[in-house]
Amino acid sequence: MNIIFVFKPYANAEKSGGIFVVNHPLKHMSNTLNKYSKAVSQDPTQPAAQAMLHAIGLTKEDFKKPFVGIASTGYEGNPCNMHLNDLSVDIKKGVMASDMVGLIFNTIGVSDGISMGTPGMRFSLPSRDIIADSIETVVQAMSYDAVVPVVGCDKNMPGALMAMLRLNRPSIMVYGGTIAPGCHKNKKLDVVSAFEAWGEKVAGKIDEAEFNAVVENACPGAGACGGMYTANTMASAIEALGMALPYNSSNPATSQDKLDECFKLGAAMKLLLERDLKPKDIVTRKSLENAIRLIAVLGGSTNAVLHFLAIAKTAEIDFTIDDFQELMDRTPFLADLKPSGKYLMEDLHRVGGVPAVLKFMLENDMLHGDCMTVTGKTIAENLAEIEGLKADQKIIYPLDAPIKATGHIRILKGNLAPEGSVAKITGKEGLEFKGPARVFEGEYAANDGIRNGEVKPGEVVVIRYEGPKGGPGMPEMLKPTAAIMGAGLGKDVALITDGRFSGGTHGFVVGHIVPEAQEGGPIALVENGDIIEINAETNTLTLHISDDEMKARAQKWTQPEYKFKSGALYKYIKNVSTASKGCVTDL
């Protein structure tokens, strides 16, 4: 199905008088492809460096070549990342075949699915910044001329892209791909199925044997979570941004298409080096708009708001949560993909993949086609070479019959979220919810309350002290939302928090409330029985108490101690910005 893109030194060039002239007005062929690595490989005053490079098997001829760092987030403990070290070897082969030196190094990863609902989830969002810092550190310290991050689980991707932008050297991101669906009783399963099965078991809807069967069959092997959760959301958006090769986000993890993509990356990287085409030439205000409008069409994760605010800051582009809302207002939600829909990423691959969706968007004036990409061509030029969505596909709805006429992600403000919050409203839950508060002091208390039947239909569940400083680490909370869905309360209960939701979450949920409870935000002042109103049409989040009552409660409130006083999370608490500013740590 996939088009094989051929990369040549003079791709996208015109022949004039027997020579080729590059079309791109800002980029010309560079004679120096090793402008960073030559500081260690060719400087005669660096004999120790050259001796060590010989020790790893390089020759004097290799010293003249560009050094490409291949940053793998591979590790054995997570299906999203378990195959990435092997893909890195395939990428290295392609790099070497294009007359460059490929050098693999590793950075960390944290499995959201495994850490979800445990204290380990506090380290997930901070890992994004550790990944960015570590890739930047190695590439700078080792004088690499280019970098290829190989990523799987969802914090890997924004972390890698932030590093690519900081470095601003020729770069291409490679996503490890989506997992194949599991199956039980002819029903497709994924990791969220396991969480929701727990909710069904707690509610007495299924027995222990059925629960275990779902858990054992949900995840059949390598690859990231199969729906339009955060990993596939970020991969798709980064492809739309122009920082990954076409089909990168939708090629399945264990497919031949993914292996072919990895090998041909070497030729693509050679072209970027020859053009000196760098991330900040590609990531622009217009390409950010392309990425976010694709998220709207596909029904992507709320985490994308957090990550793209951080990416925009790193790229030095003025972009706020209000800009996110403006793009959502003029983009329809069209994709029938999990978690709120029926299909998985592998199904989208079969009907044309992300490039086919982008082509549909371009044809309907939803993309800036003139944005540059890592192929050395514009996104419109890339899409001209591919087929569109298959005629009989049922995943992407027509424009005249959208799932929702505007984007599913809503930026809500009001007296409960003066600096913003992020809601995921697909329209299937309704567009507004009003009810009494059921307050829990943290995720674990909420999980216990749901299990014990404390949450009643019509209530707004409030989970607080889970923000970037209060959590700390702003943990994702798939467990309580999945339990609510599994218990059959998904249409009868809303949930709000200063923490985050997993990309696998669906239902009437609002997260990223700013200011957070730990810093004295209004969410810290909510009491059981208070009436809370969520309105996705007016984009408001309102606590129905008087201003005088709000002030009186604020005067009585005492800030709790931070949960960590040393180590990585303590440093995170001290440095992290609010969710409405992307939770960046390099202010």
Coordinates of C-alpha atoms in Angstrom, one line a residue:
M1 CA 0.0 0.0 0.0
N2 CA 2.8 2.4 0.9
I3 CA 4.5 4.7 -1.6
I4 CA 8.3 4.2 -1.4
F5 CA 9.8 7.7 -1.3
V6 CA 13.2 7.8 -3.1
F7 CA 15.7 10.3 -1.7
K8 CA 18.5 11.5 -3.9
P9 CA 21.0 14.3 -3.4
Y10 CA 19.1 16.5 -5.9
A11 CA 15.6 15.5 -5.1
N12 CA 13.1 18.3 -5.5
A13 CA 15.5 20.1 -8.0
E14 CA 15.2 21.3 -11.5
K15 CA 17.8 20.6 -14.2
S16 CA 19.2 23.7 -15.9
G17 CA 22.1 23.7 -18.3
G18 CA 23.2 20.2 -17.5
I19 CA 23.2 20.8 -13.7
F20 CA 20.6 20.5 -11.0
V21 CA 19.4 23.6 -9.1
V22 CA 17.6 23.2 -5.8
N23 CA 14.1 24.6 -5.8
H24 CA 13.9 25.4 -2.1
P25 CA 14.6 29.1 -1.9
L26 CA 16.3 29.0 1.5
K27 CA 18.3 25.9 1.3
H28 CA 21.3 25.1 -0.9
M29 CA 23.5 22.0 -0.9
S30 CA 26.1 22.1 1.8
N31 CA 29.7 21.0 1.1
T32 CA 30.3 20.4 4.8
L33 CA 28.2 17.5 6.1
N34 CA 30.3 16.9 9.2
K35 CA 30.5 20.4 10.5
Y36 CA 30.1 19.3 14.1
S37 CA 31.8 15.9 14.1
K38 CA 34.9 17.3 12.4
A39 CA 35.8 19.0 15.7
V40 CA 36.7 15.6 17.1
S41 CA 37.3 13.5 14.0
Q42 CA 39.6 15.7 11.9
D43 CA 41.2 18.2 14.3
P44 CA 44.9 17.1 14.6
T45 CA 44.9 18.5 18.2
Q46 CA 42.3 15.8 19.2
P47 CA 44.4 12.6 18.9
A48 CA 42.7 11.0 22.0
A49 CA 39.3 11.5 20.5
Q50 CA 40.4 9.9 17.2
A51 CA 42.1 7.0 19.0
M52 CA 38.9 6.3 20.8
L53 CA 36.9 6.5 17.5
H54 CA 39.3 4.0 16.0
A55 CA 38.7 1.8 19.0
I56 CA 35.0 1.6 18.1
G57 CA 35.8 0.4 14.6
L58 CA 35.9 3.7 12.6
T59 CA 38.5 4.3 9.9
K60 CA 40.2 7.5 8.7
E61 CA 37.7 7.4 5.8
D62 CA 34.8 7.3 8.3
F63 CA 36.2 10.4 10.0
K64 CA 35.4 12.4 6.8
K65 CA 31.7 11.3 7.0
P66 CA 28.9 12.9 9.0
F67 CA 28.1 11.3 12.4
V68 CA 24.4 10.5 12.9
G69 CA 23.3 9.9 16.5
I70 CA 20.5 7.3 16.7
A71 CA 18.8 7.9 20.0
S72 CA 16.8 4.7 21.0
T73 CA 14.3 4.8 23.8
G74 CA 14.2 1.0 23.6
Y75 CA 14.0 -1.2 26.7
E76 CA 12.6 -4.6 27.5
G77 CA 10.0 -3.6 30.1
N78 CA 7.3 -2.2 27.8
P79 CA 5.6 -3.4 24.6
C80 CA 5.8 0.1 23.2
N81 CA 9.6 0.1 23.4
M82 CA 10.7 -3.5 23.4
H83 CA 11.5 -3.6 19.7
L84 CA 13.1 -0.1 19.3
N85 CA 16.7 -1.2 19.8
D86 CA 16.2 -3.7 16.9
L87 CA 14.7 -0.9 14.7
S88 CA 17.7 1.3 15.6
V89 CA 20.0 -1.4 14.1
D90 CA 17.9 -1.3 10.9
I91 CA 18.2 2.5 10.8
K92 CA 21.9 2.3 11.3
K93 CA 22.2 0.0 8.3
G94 CA 20.4 2.6 6.2
V95 CA 22.6 5.4 7.5
M96 CA 25.8 3.4 6.7
A97 CA 24.5 2.5 3.2
S98 CA 24.1 6.3 2.6
D99 CA 27.9 6.8 3.4
M100 CA 27.4 8.2 6.9
V101 CA 28.4 6.9 10.3
G102 CA 25.5 5.7 12.5
L103 CA 26.1 5.7 16.3
I104 CA 23.4 4.2 18.5
F105 CA 22.9 5.5 22.0
N106 CA 20.0 5.1 24.5
T107 CA 17.8 7.3 26.6
I108 CA 15.1 6.4 29.1
G109 CA 11.5 5.5 28.9
V110 CA 8.6 5.1 31.3
S111 CA 5.6 2.9 30.5
D112 CA 2.4 4.8 31.2
G113 CA 0.3 1.6 30.9
I114 CA 2.4 -0.3 33.5
S115 CA 2.9 2.6 35.9
M116 CA -0.8 3.8 35.6
G117 CA -2.5 3.9 39.0
T118 CA 0.8 3.5 40.9
P119 CA 3.3 5.9 42.5
G120 CA 5.4 5.2 39.4
M121 CA 3.0 7.3 37.2
R122 CA 4.4 10.4 39.0
F123 CA 7.6 9.9 36.9
S124 CA 5.9 9.7 33.5
L125 CA 5.5 13.4 32.6
P126 CA 8.9 14.3 34.1
S127 CA 10.5 11.7 31.9
R128 CA 9.6 13.9 28.9
D129 CA 12.1 16.5 30.0
I130 CA 14.7 14.0 31.1
I131 CA 14.5 12.5 27.5
A132 CA 14.9 15.9 26.0
D133 CA 17.8 16.8 28.3
S134 CA 19.6 13.5 27.7
I135 CA 19.3 13.5 23.9
E136 CA 20.5 17.1 23.8
T137 CA 23.4 16.2 26.1
V138 CA 24.7 13.3 24.1
V139 CA 24.4 14.9 20.7
Q140 CA 26.1 18.1 21.9
A141 CA 28.8 16.3 23.9
M142 CA 29.6 13.8 21.2
S143 CA 29.6 16.3 18.4
Y144 CA 27.0 14.5 16.2
D145 CA 26.0 16.2 13.0
A146 CA 22.4 14.8 13.0
V147 CA 20.0 12.8 15.2
V148 CA 17.4 10.2 14.7
P149 CA 15.3 9.6 17.8
V150 CA 13.6 6.2 17.8
V151 CA 10.5 6.4 20.1
G152 CA 7.5 4.4 21.3
C153 CA 5.5 5.4 24.4
D154 CA 4.0 8.8 24.4
K155 CA 6.4 11.0 26.5
N156 CA 9.2 9.7 24.2
M157 CA 7.9 11.7 21.3
P158 CA 7.5 15.2 22.7
G159 CA 10.7 14.8 24.7
A160 CA 12.6 13.8 21.5
L161 CA 11.2 16.6 19.5
M162 CA 12.0 19.1 22.1
A163 CA 15.6 17.9 22.0
M164 CA 15.6 18.0 18.2
L165 CA 14.5 21.7 18.3
R166 CA 17.0 22.6 21.0
L167 CA 19.8 21.1 18.9
N168 CA 18.5 22.4 15.6
R169 CA 20.6 19.9 13.6
P170 CA 19.2 17.8 10.8
S171 CA 16.8 15.4 12.5
I172 CA 14.1 12.8 11.7
M173 CA 11.8 11.2 14.3
V174 CA 11.0 7.5 14.0
Y175 CA 8.0 6.1 15.8
G176 CA 8.1 2.4 16.6
G177 CA 4.5 1.9 15.5
T178 CA 1.2 0.7 16.8
I179 CA 0.5 -2.6 18.4
A180 CA -1.7 -5.2 16.7
P181 CA -5.1 -5.6 18.4
G182 CA -5.7 -8.4 20.9
C183 CA -8.8 -10.6 20.5
H184 CA -11.2 -12.4 22.8
K185 CA -14.5 -13.9 21.8
N186 CA -14.2 -12.2 18.4
K187 CA -13.9 -8.8 20.0
K188 CA -10.9 -6.6 19.3
L189 CA -9.0 -5.6 22.5
D190 CA -6.4 -3.1 23.6
V191 CA -4.8 -2.0 26.8
V192 CA -7.8 0.1 27.8
S193 CA -10.0 -3.0 27.5
A194 CA -8.0 -4.4 30.5
F195 CA -8.7 -1.3 32.6
E196 CA -12.4 -1.3 31.7
A197 CA -12.7 -5.0 32.4
W198 CA -11.5 -4.2 35.9
G199 CA -14.4 -1.7 36.2
E200 CA -16.8 -4.4 34.9
K201 CA -15.5 -6.9 37.4
V202 CA -15.9 -4.4 40.3
A203 CA -19.4 -3.7 39.2
G204 CA -20.2 -7.4 39.1
K205 CA -20.8 -7.5 35.3
I206 CA -18.1 -10.1 34.6
D207 CA -16.5 -12.8 36.6
E208 CA -12.8 -13.4 37.5
A209 CA -12.3 -15.9 34.6
E210 CA -13.6 -13.4 32.0
F211 CA -11.6 -10.6 33.5
N212 CA -8.4 -12.7 33.3
A213 CA -9.1 -13.7 29.7
V214 CA -9.3 -10.0 28.7
V215 CA -6.1 -9.2 30.5
E216 CA -4.2 -12.1 29.0
N217 CA -5.3 -11.3 25.4
A218 CA -5.4 -7.5 25.3
C219 CA -1.8 -6.9 24.2
P220 CA -0.4 -9.5 21.8
G221 CA 3.2 -8.1 21.3
A222 CA 5.4 -5.1 20.4
G223 CA 3.9 -1.7 19.6
A224 CA 2.3 1.3 21.3
C225 CA -1.3 1.3 22.5
G226 CA -3.5 0.7 19.5
G227 CA -6.2 3.4 19.7
M228 CA -6.0 7.1 19.1
Y229 CA -4.4 7.4 22.5
T230 CA -1.5 9.7 23.3
A231 CA 1.3 7.7 21.5
N232 CA -0.6 7.5 18.2
T233 CA -1.9 11.0 18.7
M234 CA 1.6 12.4 19.0
A235 CA 3.1 10.3 16.3
S236 CA 0.3 11.3 13.8
A237 CA 0.7 15.0 14.8
I238 CA 4.5 15.0 14.4
E239 CA 4.1 13.4 10.9
A240 CA 1.7 16.3 10.1
L241 CA 4.2 18.7 11.6
G242 CA 6.7 17.5 9.0
M243 CA 9.2 15.9 11.4
A244 CA 8.7 12.3 10.4
L245 CA 8.6 10.4 7.1
P246 CA 5.2 9.8 5.4
Y247 CA 3.4 6.7 6.9
N248 CA 5.7 6.8 10.0
S249 CA 2.8 7.1 12.4
S250 CA 0.5 4.5 10.9
N251 CA 3.0 1.8 9.8
P252 CA 2.3 -1.0 12.4
A253 CA 5.2 -1.9 14.8
T254 CA 5.7 -5.4 13.4
S255 CA 5.1 -4.8 9.8
Q256 CA 7.5 -5.0 6.8
D257 CA 6.4 -1.4 6.1
K258 CA 8.0 -0.3 9.3
L259 CA 11.3 -2.1 8.5
D260 CA 11.4 -0.6 5.0
E261 CA 10.8 2.8 6.5
C262 CA 13.7 2.4 8.9
F263 CA 16.2 1.4 6.2
K264 CA 15.3 4.2 3.8
L265 CA 15.7 6.8 6.5
G266 CA 19.4 6.9 5.8
A267 CA 18.9 8.4 2.3
A268 CA 16.4 10.9 3.8
M269 CA 18.9 12.0 6.4
K270 CA 21.6 12.4 3.8
L271 CA 19.4 14.8 1.9
L272 CA 18.7 16.9 5.1
L273 CA 22.4 17.2 5.7
E274 CA 23.1 18.2 2.2
R275 CA 20.4 20.8 2.3
D276 CA 21.3 21.8 5.9
L277 CA 17.5 21.5 6.5
K278 CA 16.9 21.7 10.3
P279 CA 13.9 21.4 12.7
K280 CA 13.3 25.1 13.0
D281 CA 13.1 25.4 9.2
I282 CA 10.2 22.8 9.4
V283 CA 8.4 23.5 12.7
T284 CA 6.7 26.8 12.2
R285 CA 3.4 28.4 13.3
K286 CA 1.7 27.0 10.1
S287 CA 3.1 23.5 10.6
L288 CA 1.9 23.6 14.3
E289 CA -1.6 24.4 13.0
N290 CA -1.4 21.4 10.6
A291 CA -0.5 19.1 13.5
I292 CA -3.3 20.4 15.8
R293 CA -6.0 20.3 13.1
L294 CA -5.1 16.7 12.5
I295 CA -5.5 16.0 16.2
A296 CA -9.0 17.5 16.0
V297 CA -9.9 15.4 12.9
L298 CA -8.6 12.2 14.6
G299 CA -10.0 12.8 18.0
G300 CA -6.6 12.7 19.7
S301 CA -5.5 12.8 23.3
T302 CA -5.8 15.8 25.6
N303 CA -2.1 15.3 26.4
A304 CA -1.3 16.8 23.0
V305 CA -2.3 20.2 24.4
L306 CA 0.4 19.9 27.1
H307 CA 3.0 18.6 24.7
F308 CA 2.5 21.0 21.9
L309 CA 2.6 24.0 24.2
A310 CA 6.0 22.7 25.3
I311 CA 7.1 22.0 21.7
A312 CA 6.0 25.5 20.6
K313 CA 8.0 27.1 23.4
T314 CA 11.1 25.1 22.5
A315 CA 10.6 26.2 18.9
E316 CA 10.3 29.8 20.0
I317 CA 6.8 30.1 18.6
D318 CA 4.2 32.2 20.4
F319 CA 1.4 29.7 20.9
T320 CA -1.1 29.4 23.8
I321 CA -4.0 27.3 24.9
D322 CA -6.3 29.9 23.4
D323 CA -4.8 29.3 20.0
F324 CA -5.4 25.6 20.5
Q325 CA -9.1 26.4 21.1
E326 CA -9.3 28.6 18.0
L327 CA -8.1 25.7 15.8
M328 CA -10.5 23.3 17.4
D329 CA -13.4 25.7 16.7
R330 CA -12.8 25.5 13.0
T331 CA -11.9 21.8 12.6
P332 CA -14.4 19.0 12.7
F333 CA -14.0 15.7 14.6
L334 CA -14.3 13.0 12.0
A335 CA -12.5 9.7 13.0
D336 CA -14.4 6.8 14.6
L337 CA -11.3 5.6 16.5
K338 CA -10.9 4.4 20.0
P339 CA -11.2 5.3 22.8
S340 CA -14.6 6.9 22.1
G341 CA -15.0 5.1 18.7
K342 CA -14.8 1.7 17.2
Y343 CA -11.5 1.3 15.2
L344 CA -7.8 1.1 15.9
M345 CA -4.7 2.6 14.3
E346 CA -4.1 -0.6 12.4
D347 CA -7.5 -0.2 10.8
L348 CA -6.6 3.3 9.7
H349 CA -3.4 2.0 8.2
R350 CA -5.4 -0.4 6.0
V351 CA -7.5 2.4 4.5
G352 CA -4.6 4.7 3.6
G353 CA -3.0 5.7 6.9
V354 CA -2.3 9.1 8.2
P355 CA -1.1 10.4 4.8
A356 CA -4.5 9.6 3.3
V357 CA -6.2 11.6 6.1
L358 CA -3.8 14.5 5.5
K359 CA -4.6 14.4 1.8
F360 CA -8.3 14.5 2.6
M361 CA -7.6 17.5 4.8
L362 CA -5.5 19.3 2.2
E363 CA -8.3 18.8 -0.4
N364 CA -10.7 20.3 2.0
D365 CA -8.7 23.4 2.9
M366 CA -7.7 22.2 6.4
L367 CA -3.9 22.1 5.9
H368 CA -1.2 24.5 4.9
G369 CA 0.3 22.6 2.0
D370 CA 3.4 24.8 1.6
C371 CA 5.0 23.6 4.9
M372 CA 8.4 22.0 4.5
T373 CA 9.0 18.4 5.7
V374 CA 11.9 16.1 6.4
T375 CA 11.6 14.6 2.9
G376 CA 12.9 17.9 1.5
K377 CA 9.5 18.5 0.0
T378 CA 6.5 20.3 1.1
I379 CA 3.6 18.4 2.6
A380 CA 1.5 19.1 -0.5
E381 CA 4.3 17.6 -2.7
N382 CA 4.5 14.5 -0.4
L383 CA 0.7 14.0 -0.6
A384 CA 0.6 14.4 -4.4
E385 CA 2.4 11.1 -4.6
I386 CA 0.0 9.0 -2.5
E387 CA -3.5 7.7 -2.9
G388 CA -6.3 9.1 -0.8
L389 CA -8.6 7.2 1.6
K390 CA -10.1 4.0 0.2
A391 CA -13.6 4.6 -1.2
D392 CA -15.2 2.0 1.1
Q393 CA -13.6 3.1 4.3
K394 CA -15.8 3.8 7.3
I395 CA -13.3 5.3 9.8
I396 CA -13.2 8.9 8.6
Y397 CA -16.7 10.5 8.4
P398 CA -17.7 12.8 5.6
L399 CA -17.5 16.6 6.2
D400 CA -21.3 16.9 5.8
A401 CA -21.9 14.3 8.6
P402 CA -19.1 14.8 11.2
I403 CA -19.1 13.1 14.5
K404 CA -18.8 16.6 15.9
A405 CA -18.8 19.8 13.9
T406 CA -15.9 21.3 15.9
G407 CA -13.0 19.7 17.7
H408 CA -13.4 17.5 20.7
I409 CA -10.8 19.2 22.8
R410 CA -12.1 22.2 24.6
I411 CA -10.2 24.8 26.6
L412 CA -12.5 25.7 29.5
K413 CA -12.1 28.7 31.8
G414 CA -14.2 30.1 34.7
N415 CA -14.0 30.6 38.4
L416 CA -13.0 27.0 38.9
A417 CA -10.2 27.2 36.3
P418 CA -9.2 30.9 35.9
E419 CA -6.1 30.0 33.9
G420 CA -7.6 27.2 31.9
S421 CA -8.4 23.5 31.8
V422 CA -8.7 20.9 29.1
A423 CA -11.8 18.9 28.3
K424 CA -12.3 16.0 26.0
I425 CA -15.8 16.2 24.7
T426 CA -16.6 14.1 21.7
G427 CA -20.3 15.0 21.7
K428 CA -21.4 11.5 22.5
E429 CA -21.4 12.5 26.2
G430 CA -23.5 15.6 25.6
L431 CA -22.1 19.1 25.6
E432 CA -22.8 20.1 29.2
F433 CA -23.0 18.5 32.6
K434 CA -24.2 20.0 36.0
G435 CA -24.2 18.2 39.3
P436 CA -23.0 18.0 42.9
A437 CA -19.4 17.5 43.7
R438 CA -18.0 14.2 45.0
V439 CA -14.5 15.2 46.3
F440 CA -11.5 13.0 46.6
E441 CA -8.1 14.0 47.9
G442 CA -6.1 12.2 45.2
E443 CA -6.4 9.4 42.7
Y444 CA -6.1 6.5 45.1
A445 CA -8.9 7.8 47.3
A446 CA -11.0 8.1 44.1
N447 CA -10.3 4.6 43.0
D448 CA -11.4 3.3 46.4
G449 CA -14.5 5.4 46.3
I450 CA -15.5 4.2 42.9
R451 CA -14.9 0.6 43.9
N452 CA -16.9 1.0 47.1
G453 CA -19.9 2.5 45.3
E454 CA -19.5 6.0 46.7
V455 CA -19.9 7.7 43.3
K456 CA -23.5 8.1 42.3
P457 CA -25.1 9.0 39.0
G458 CA -25.4 12.7 38.4
E459 CA -22.3 13.6 40.4
V460 CA -19.1 15.4 39.3
V461 CA -16.1 13.5 40.7
V462 CA -13.3 15.9 41.8
I463 CA -9.8 14.5 42.1
R464 CA -7.4 17.1 43.3
Y465 CA -3.7 17.5 44.5
E466 CA -2.6 15.6 41.3
G467 CA -1.2 18.6 39.4
P468 CA 2.5 19.0 38.3
K469 CA 3.5 20.2 41.7
G470 CA 0.9 18.5 43.8
G471 CA 1.0 15.0 42.3
P472 CA 3.8 15.6 41.7
G473 CA 4.3 14.9 38.1
M474 CA 0.7 15.4 37.0
P475 CA -0.1 11.7 36.8
E476 CA -2.4 10.3 34.1
M477 CA -5.5 8.7 35.6
L478 CA -6.9 6.1 33.3
K479 CA -7.8 3.8 36.2
P480 CA -10.7 5.9 37.7
T481 CA -12.1 6.9 34.3
A482 CA -11.9 3.3 33.0
A483 CA -13.5 2.1 36.3
I484 CA -16.4 4.6 35.8
M485 CA -16.9 3.4 32.2
G486 CA -16.7 -0.3 33.2
A487 CA -19.2 0.3 36.0
G488 CA -21.7 1.7 33.5
L489 CA -21.5 5.3 34.9
G490 CA -19.8 6.8 31.8
K491 CA -22.8 8.8 30.7
D492 CA -24.0 9.6 34.2
V493 CA -20.9 11.0 35.9
A494 CA -18.4 13.7 35.0
L495 CA -14.8 13.9 36.4
I496 CA -12.6 16.9 36.9
T497 CA -9.0 17.1 38.1
D498 CA -5.8 19.2 38.2
G499 CA -4.0 16.0 37.0
R500 CA -4.1 14.5 33.6
F501 CA -6.1 11.8 31.8
S502 CA -4.7 9.0 29.7
G503 CA -5.2 9.2 25.9
G504 CA -7.3 6.1 26.5
T505 CA -9.8 8.0 28.6
H506 CA -13.3 8.8 27.3
G507 CA -16.4 10.1 29.0
F508 CA -17.2 13.6 30.3
V509 CA -13.8 14.5 31.7
V510 CA -11.9 17.7 32.4
G511 CA -8.2 17.8 33.4
H512 CA -5.2 20.2 33.5
I513 CA -7.1 22.6 35.8
V514 CA -4.9 25.7 36.5
P515 CA -4.1 26.9 39.1
E516 CA -3.7 23.5 40.7
A517 CA -4.9 22.6 44.2
Q518 CA -1.3 22.5 45.6
E519 CA -0.9 26.1 44.7
G520 CA -4.2 27.2 46.2
G521 CA -6.3 27.1 43.0
P522 CA -10.1 27.1 43.3
I523 CA -10.3 23.3 42.9
A524 CA -8.7 23.1 46.4
L525 CA -11.8 24.9 47.8
V526 CA -14.5 22.6 46.4
E527 CA -16.7 20.8 49.0
N528 CA -18.9 17.8 48.7
G529 CA -22.3 18.8 47.4
D530 CA -21.2 22.0 45.7
I531 CA -22.8 22.4 42.3
I532 CA -20.3 22.3 39.4
E533 CA -21.2 23.1 35.8
I534 CA -19.2 22.0 32.8
N535 CA -20.2 23.6 29.5
A536 CA -18.5 22.7 26.2
E537 CA -20.5 25.2 24.2
T538 CA -19.6 28.3 26.2
N539 CA -16.2 26.7 27.2
T540 CA -16.7 27.3 30.9
L541 CA -16.1 25.5 34.1
T542 CA -18.1 27.0 37.0
L543 CA -18.3 26.4 40.7
H544 CA -21.7 27.7 41.8
I545 CA -20.8 29.4 45.0
S546 CA -20.6 33.2 45.7
D547 CA -17.4 35.2 45.4
D548 CA -17.6 35.9 49.1
E549 CA -17.8 32.2 49.9
M550 CA -14.9 31.5 47.6
K551 CA -12.8 34.2 49.5
A552 CA -13.8 32.9 52.9
R553 CA -12.7 29.3 52.0
A554 CA -9.5 30.6 50.5
Q555 CA -8.6 32.3 53.8
K556 CA -9.1 29.1 55.7
W557 CA -7.1 27.0 53.2
T558 CA -3.6 25.9 54.2
Q559 CA -1.0 24.7 51.6
P560 CA 0.0 21.1 52.2
E561 CA 3.7 20.1 52.2
Y562 CA 5.1 18.9 48.9
K563 CA 5.1 15.1 48.8
F564 CA 8.8 15.0 47.9
K565 CA 11.7 16.8 49.5
S566 CA 14.6 15.4 47.5
G567 CA 15.4 13.5 44.2
A568 CA 14.1 13.8 40.7
L569 CA 10.5 14.7 41.6
Y570 CA 11.6 17.4 44.1
K571 CA 13.7 19.0 41.3
Y572 CA 10.6 18.8 39.1
I573 CA 8.4 20.5 41.7
K574 CA 10.9 23.3 41.9
N575 CA 11.2 23.9 38.2
V576 CA 7.9 22.9 36.5
S577 CA 5.5 25.5 35.0
T578 CA 1.7 25.2 35.0
A579 CA -0.2 22.9 32.7
S580 CA -1.5 25.9 30.7
K581 CA 2.2 26.7 29.9
G582 CA 3.0 23.1 28.9
C583 CA 4.7 21.9 32.2
V584 CA 8.1 23.0 30.8
T585 CA 11.1 22.9 33.2
D586 CA 13.4 25.3 31.3
L587 CA 11.6 28.6 32.1

